[in-house]
XYZ file of C-alpha atoms in Angstrom:
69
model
C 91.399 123.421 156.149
C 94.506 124.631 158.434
C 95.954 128.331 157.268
C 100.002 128.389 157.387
C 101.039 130.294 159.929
C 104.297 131.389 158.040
C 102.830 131.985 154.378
C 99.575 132.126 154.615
C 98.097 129.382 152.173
C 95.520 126.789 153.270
C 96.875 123.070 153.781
C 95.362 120.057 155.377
C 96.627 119.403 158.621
C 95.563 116.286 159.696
C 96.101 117.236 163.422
C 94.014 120.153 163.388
C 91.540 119.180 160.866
C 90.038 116.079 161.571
C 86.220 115.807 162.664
C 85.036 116.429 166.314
C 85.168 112.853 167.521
C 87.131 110.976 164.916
C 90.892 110.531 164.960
C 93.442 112.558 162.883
C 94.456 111.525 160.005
C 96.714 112.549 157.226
C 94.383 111.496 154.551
C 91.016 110.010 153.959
C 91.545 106.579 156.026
C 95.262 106.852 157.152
C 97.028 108.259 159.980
C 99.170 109.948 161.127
C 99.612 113.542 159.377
C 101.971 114.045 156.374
C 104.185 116.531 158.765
C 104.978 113.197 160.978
C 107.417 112.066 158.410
C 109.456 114.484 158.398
C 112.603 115.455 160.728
C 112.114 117.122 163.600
C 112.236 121.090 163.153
C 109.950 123.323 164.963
C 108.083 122.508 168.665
C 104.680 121.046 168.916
C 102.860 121.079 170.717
C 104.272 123.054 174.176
C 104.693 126.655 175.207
C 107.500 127.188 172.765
C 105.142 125.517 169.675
C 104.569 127.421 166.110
C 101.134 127.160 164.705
C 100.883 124.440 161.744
C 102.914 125.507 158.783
C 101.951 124.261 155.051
C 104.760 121.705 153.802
C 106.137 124.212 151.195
C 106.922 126.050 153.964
C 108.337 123.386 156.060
C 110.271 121.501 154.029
C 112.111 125.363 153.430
C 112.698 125.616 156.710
C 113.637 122.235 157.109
C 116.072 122.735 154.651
C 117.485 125.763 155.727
C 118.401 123.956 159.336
C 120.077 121.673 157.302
C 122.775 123.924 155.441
C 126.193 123.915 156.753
C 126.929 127.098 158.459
């Protein structure tokens, strides 16, 4: 299990929690991670990257990019 990195509350992250060796997946069998479906928001990976956030959390923030100013 990943821990969000804004909230606190453990979430599977395919990316970070798939088995030494094995591909990751965003469930049992499929790939990629759920995250990969949704628009663009925060950078990963590079210097500039945010840890993993839960999807509660991202869709928020998602959402908050999205509000006209």
């Amino acid at each position: 299990m990943s821990t969000c990195e804004r909230c606190g509350v453990e979430f599977h992250c395919a990316m970070a929690d798939a088995p030494a060796g094995q591909k990751p997946t965003g469930a049992p069998g499929e790939t990629p991670c759920w995250c990969t479906f949704l628009p663009l928001a925060i950078p990963v990976p590079g210097a500039d990257a945010v840890g993993c956030w839960c999807p509660a959390c991202l869709r928020a923030h998602i959402a908050s990019l999205e509000k006209p100013t």
